Coordinates of C-alpha atoms in Angstrom, one line a residue:
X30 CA 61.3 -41.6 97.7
X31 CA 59.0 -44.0 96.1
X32 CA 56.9 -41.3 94.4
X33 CA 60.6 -40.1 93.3
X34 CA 61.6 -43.7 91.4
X35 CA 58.2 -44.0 89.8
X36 CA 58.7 -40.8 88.2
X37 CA 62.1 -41.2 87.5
X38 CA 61.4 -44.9 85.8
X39 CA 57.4 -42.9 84.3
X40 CA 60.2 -40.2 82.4
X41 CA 62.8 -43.2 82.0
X42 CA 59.9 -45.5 79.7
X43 CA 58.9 -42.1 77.6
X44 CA 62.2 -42.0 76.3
X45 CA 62.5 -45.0 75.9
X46 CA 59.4 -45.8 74.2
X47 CA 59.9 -42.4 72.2
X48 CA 63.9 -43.1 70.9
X49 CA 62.3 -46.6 69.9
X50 CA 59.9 -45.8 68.0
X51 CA 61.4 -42.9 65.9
X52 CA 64.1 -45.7 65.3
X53 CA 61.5 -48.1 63.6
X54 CA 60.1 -45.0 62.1
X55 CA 63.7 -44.4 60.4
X56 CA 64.6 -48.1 59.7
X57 CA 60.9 -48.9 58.2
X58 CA 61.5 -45.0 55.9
X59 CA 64.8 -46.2 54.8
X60 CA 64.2 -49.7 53.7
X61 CA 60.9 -47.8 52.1
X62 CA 63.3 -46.0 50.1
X63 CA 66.3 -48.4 49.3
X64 CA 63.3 -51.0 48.0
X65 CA 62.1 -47.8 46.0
X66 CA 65.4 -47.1 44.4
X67 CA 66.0 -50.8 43.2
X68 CA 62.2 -51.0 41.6
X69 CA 62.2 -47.4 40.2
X70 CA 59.0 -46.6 42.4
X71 CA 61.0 -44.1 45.6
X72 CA 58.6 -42.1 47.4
X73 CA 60.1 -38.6 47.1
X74 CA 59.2 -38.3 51.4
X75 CA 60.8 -40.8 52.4
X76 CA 64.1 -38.7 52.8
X77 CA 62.3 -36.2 54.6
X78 CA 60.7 -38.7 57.1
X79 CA 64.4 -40.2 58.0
X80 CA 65.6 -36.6 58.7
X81 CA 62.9 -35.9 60.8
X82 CA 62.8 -39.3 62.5
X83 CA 66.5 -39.3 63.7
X84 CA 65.3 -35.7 64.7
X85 CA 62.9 -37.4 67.0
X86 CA 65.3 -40.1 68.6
X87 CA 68.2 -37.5 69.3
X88 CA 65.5 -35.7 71.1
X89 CA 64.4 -38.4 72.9
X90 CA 67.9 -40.2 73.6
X91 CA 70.0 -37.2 74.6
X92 CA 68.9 -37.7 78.2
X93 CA 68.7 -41.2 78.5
X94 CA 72.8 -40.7 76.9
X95 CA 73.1 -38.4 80.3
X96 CA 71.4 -41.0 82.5
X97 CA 73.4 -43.8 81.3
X98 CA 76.7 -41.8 81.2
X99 CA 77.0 -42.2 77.1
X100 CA 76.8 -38.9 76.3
X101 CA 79.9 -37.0 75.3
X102 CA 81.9 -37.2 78.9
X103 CA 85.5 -36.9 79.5
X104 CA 85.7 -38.0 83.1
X105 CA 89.4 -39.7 83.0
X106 CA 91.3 -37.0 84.9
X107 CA 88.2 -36.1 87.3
X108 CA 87.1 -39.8 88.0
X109 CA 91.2 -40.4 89.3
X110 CA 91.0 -37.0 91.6
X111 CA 91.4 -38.1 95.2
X112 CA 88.7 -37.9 97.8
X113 CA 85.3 -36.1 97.2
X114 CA 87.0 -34.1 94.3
X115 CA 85.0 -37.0 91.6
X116 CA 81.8 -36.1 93.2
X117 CA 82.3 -32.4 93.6
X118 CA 82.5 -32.3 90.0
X119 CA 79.5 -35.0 88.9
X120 CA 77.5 -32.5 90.9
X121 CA 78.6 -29.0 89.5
X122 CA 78.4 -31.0 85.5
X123 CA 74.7 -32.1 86.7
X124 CA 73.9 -28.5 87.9
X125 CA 75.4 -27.0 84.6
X126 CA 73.6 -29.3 82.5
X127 CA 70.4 -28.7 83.9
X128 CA 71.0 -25.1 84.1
X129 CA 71.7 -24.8 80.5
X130 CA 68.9 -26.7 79.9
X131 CA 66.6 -24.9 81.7
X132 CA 67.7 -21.6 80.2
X133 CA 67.3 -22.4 76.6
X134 CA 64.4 -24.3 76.9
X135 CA 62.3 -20.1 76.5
X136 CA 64.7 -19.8 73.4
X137 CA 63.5 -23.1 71.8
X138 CA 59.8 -22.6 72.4
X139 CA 60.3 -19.6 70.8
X140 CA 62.4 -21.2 67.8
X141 CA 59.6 -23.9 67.9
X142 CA 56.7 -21.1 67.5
X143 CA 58.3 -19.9 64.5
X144 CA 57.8 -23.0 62.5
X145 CA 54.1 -22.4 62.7
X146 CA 54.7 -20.3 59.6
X147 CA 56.4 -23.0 57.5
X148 CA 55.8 -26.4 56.5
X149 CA 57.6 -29.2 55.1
X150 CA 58.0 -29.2 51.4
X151 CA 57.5 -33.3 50.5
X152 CA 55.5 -34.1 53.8
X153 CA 53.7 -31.1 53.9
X154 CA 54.0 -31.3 57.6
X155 CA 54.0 -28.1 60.1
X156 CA 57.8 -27.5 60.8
X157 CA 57.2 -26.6 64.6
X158 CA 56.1 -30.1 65.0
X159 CA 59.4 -31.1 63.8
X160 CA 60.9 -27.9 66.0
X161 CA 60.0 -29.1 68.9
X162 CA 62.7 -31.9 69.0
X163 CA 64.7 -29.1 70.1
X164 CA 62.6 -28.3 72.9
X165 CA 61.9 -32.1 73.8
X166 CA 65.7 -32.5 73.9
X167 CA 66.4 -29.9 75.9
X168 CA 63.5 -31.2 78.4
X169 CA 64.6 -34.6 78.7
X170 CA 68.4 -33.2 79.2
X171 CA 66.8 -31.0 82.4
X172 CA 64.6 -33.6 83.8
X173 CA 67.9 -35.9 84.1
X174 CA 70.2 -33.8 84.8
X175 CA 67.9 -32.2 87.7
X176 CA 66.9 -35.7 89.1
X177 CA 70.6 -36.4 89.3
X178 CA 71.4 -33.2 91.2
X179 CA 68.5 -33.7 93.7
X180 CA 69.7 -37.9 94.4
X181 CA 73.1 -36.5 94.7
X182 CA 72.1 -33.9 96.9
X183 CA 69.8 -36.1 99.2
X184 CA 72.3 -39.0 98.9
X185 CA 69.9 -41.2 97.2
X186 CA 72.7 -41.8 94.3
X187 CA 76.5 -41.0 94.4
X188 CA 75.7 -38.9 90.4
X189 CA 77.6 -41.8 88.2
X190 CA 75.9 -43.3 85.3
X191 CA 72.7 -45.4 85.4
X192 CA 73.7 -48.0 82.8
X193 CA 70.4 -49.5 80.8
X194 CA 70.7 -53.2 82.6
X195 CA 71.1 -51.3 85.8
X196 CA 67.7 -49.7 85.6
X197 CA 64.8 -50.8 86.9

């Protein structure tokens, strides 16, 4: 189980790390461009690199929004349910999430190898570096989703949110 945590809090970091720094990527582009606009001197990219920076922390956030239970969830009715009937469902929503994840994770490699035929037009960058946000995403979204399944499974969590000052 202590193999299990490290890699749990190894894939925790990454995302971490990763959401962070596309965020000082997108706050350092856009005050780039607002100082731009008021001396007349806007780098034409800088519009480009925001897009693709909030690209970049959605792909990295959307499983740490799963982990810590901020991710779109309505969990009113099925948190009040009596008995086991709260955990029943945590588990089948984990399972579901991490299927679907797992199944269109192919279909975005494939959507990613198709920007290897385009580039940006301002940055000039290749767009299946920028496609793979897609692919990242769905990634993260199956590594939490599964690691929740399997603590749930071997009793190791009960499959409710890990919020951020909870983890280790």
């Amino acid at each position: 189980m202590k193999n299990a945590d490290r890699i749990i809090h190894l894939v925790t970091h990454l995302a971490q790390w990763g959401t962070g720094l596309s965020f000082a990527v997108l706050i350092a582009a856009v005050l780039l461009q607002v100082v731009g606009r008021l001396t007349g001197l806007a780098p034409v990219w800088t519009e480009e690199l925001t897009r693709y920076a909030l690209l970049f922390m959605v792909a990295f956030g959307a499983g740490l929004a799963f982990r810590s239970g901020d991710l779109v969830n309505v969990d009113v009715v099925c948190e009040a349910l009596p008995g086991q009937a709260p955990w029943v469902l945590r588990l089948i929503s984990a399972i579901a999430s991490a299927g679907l994840a797992l199944y269109l994770l192919p279909h975005a490699w494939r959507y990613v190898s198709i920007g290897k035929m385009q580039t940006s037009p301002a940055l000039g960058v290749r767009m299946d570096f920028i496609h793979v946000t897609v692919w990242l995403m769905l990634v993260f979204l199956a590594i939490f989703a599964t690691l929740r399944v399997l603590g749930m499974v071997t009793g190791a969590e009960d499959g409710k949110p890990v919020k951020a000052d909870e983890d280790i």
